[in-house]
Amino acid sequence: MDLLANLSLFVRIVEKGGLAAAGRDFGYSPASVSERVSALEDHYGARLLNRTTRAISLTDEGRLLLDGARQLVGEASDLQSQIRHGVDHLSGLIRISATFDLGRNRLAPILDQFMEMHPAIRIDLVLSDGYVDIVAQGIDLAVRYGTLTDSSLMRRRLGPSYRLACASPEYLARYGTPETPADLANHNCLVMRFGNQLDQEWPFVIDGKRKMIPVRGNKSANDGSLIRQWVLGGYGIGMKAHWDIENDVREGRIIPVLTDFSPPESDLQIVYPAGSNQPKRVRCLIEVLSAAFTNGVMPQCPSNPQH
């Protein structure tokens, strides 16, 4: 038995003063209305209505149920309205996961503009260079590098991504520029740590084949933005995604090295849980991020969509 639907029908019977009139509002036949009232009475173990061919009246138990039913039906309607508003309108919370560098330098400015256009949006930006289970942690979408390994997630490609060995002009002036990946053995390499694993083997293409070259140095961190700061500070050579250092390279603060040996590009992508019932705020932000990364523009999403 659909208890809430039957309670809603019960309230309407009282308001309309008859079973048939209430049934017409719900599209039920008189027999179906009578069955649903009987089901309610069986459920509560009490007679709720006194029925004659001309009129109905409430029993004491019916009066008690009417007050509670009106409250329950009203609360359910309010809850549905709140949920639908979040689905159809640009309001509410969006939880986003990204790496430190990408989140701070690329996503944060886009999200600031998005929130200016849609003030009812709230953002929770979760930054981590480690693995994040977006389903278990209630993340609406994540911006990630590399290949999507979880087949239960959906993806939206933002563009190519490739890693570059890089250093500051000051470091290269002092210690020289490596000519081949093997020369990294003579340089201080700034190493990322993922959990308990140090990224001490960097990928390069040598003689047409992908090879992992051992590296070492005196600084490691689990924060990619700190690695970038160390590179900028002249402490050594780092391996960074081009998205993270694009502005630094353009302005001469960081210089890519060993570019003839750079590994093949991978993808930068948005990943999000599968399902067709994403709130409009999430769908719109995916479109905004896609346009901002691929075209450098910020599209508008309507605050009050037409249905």
mmCIF file of C-alpha atoms in Angstrom, residues 6 42 66 81 89 104 128 166 169 177 186 233 249 259 263 274 305:
data_model
loop_
_atom_site.group_PDB
_atom_site.id
_atom_site.type_symbol
_atom_site.label_atom_id
_atom_site.label_comp_id
_atom_site.label_asym_id
_atom_site.label_seq_id
_atom_site.Cartn_x
_atom_site.Cartn_y
_atom_site.Cartn_z
ATOM 1 C CA ASN A 6 -3.719 7.071 0.475
ATOM 2 C CA ASP A 42 -7.097 -1.956 7.919
ATOM 3 C CA LEU A 66 -6.714 13.970 9.503
ATOM 4 C CA SER A 81 9.510 21.222 -3.992
ATOM 5 C CA HIS A 89 17.390 25.687 -10.802
ATOM 6 C CA ARG A 104 43.958 26.701 -7.196
ATOM 7 C CA SER A 128 44.052 16.403 -3.252
ATOM 8 C CA CYS A 166 60.951 21.726 -16.224
ATOM 9 C CA PRO A 169 66.091 29.808 -15.633
ATOM 10 C CA THR A 177 70.421 21.998 -18.989
ATOM 11 C CA ASN A 186 73.243 14.533 -12.281
ATOM 12 C CA GLY A 233 62.419 28.831 -6.510
ATOM 13 C CA VAL A 249 56.227 28.970 -19.244
ATOM 14 C CA THR A 259 60.932 18.235 -24.744
ATOM 15 C CA PRO A 263 55.912 11.147 -23.068
ATOM 16 C CA ALA A 274 26.638 7.856 -13.797
ATOM 17 C CA PRO A 305 14.945 27.262 -17.345
#
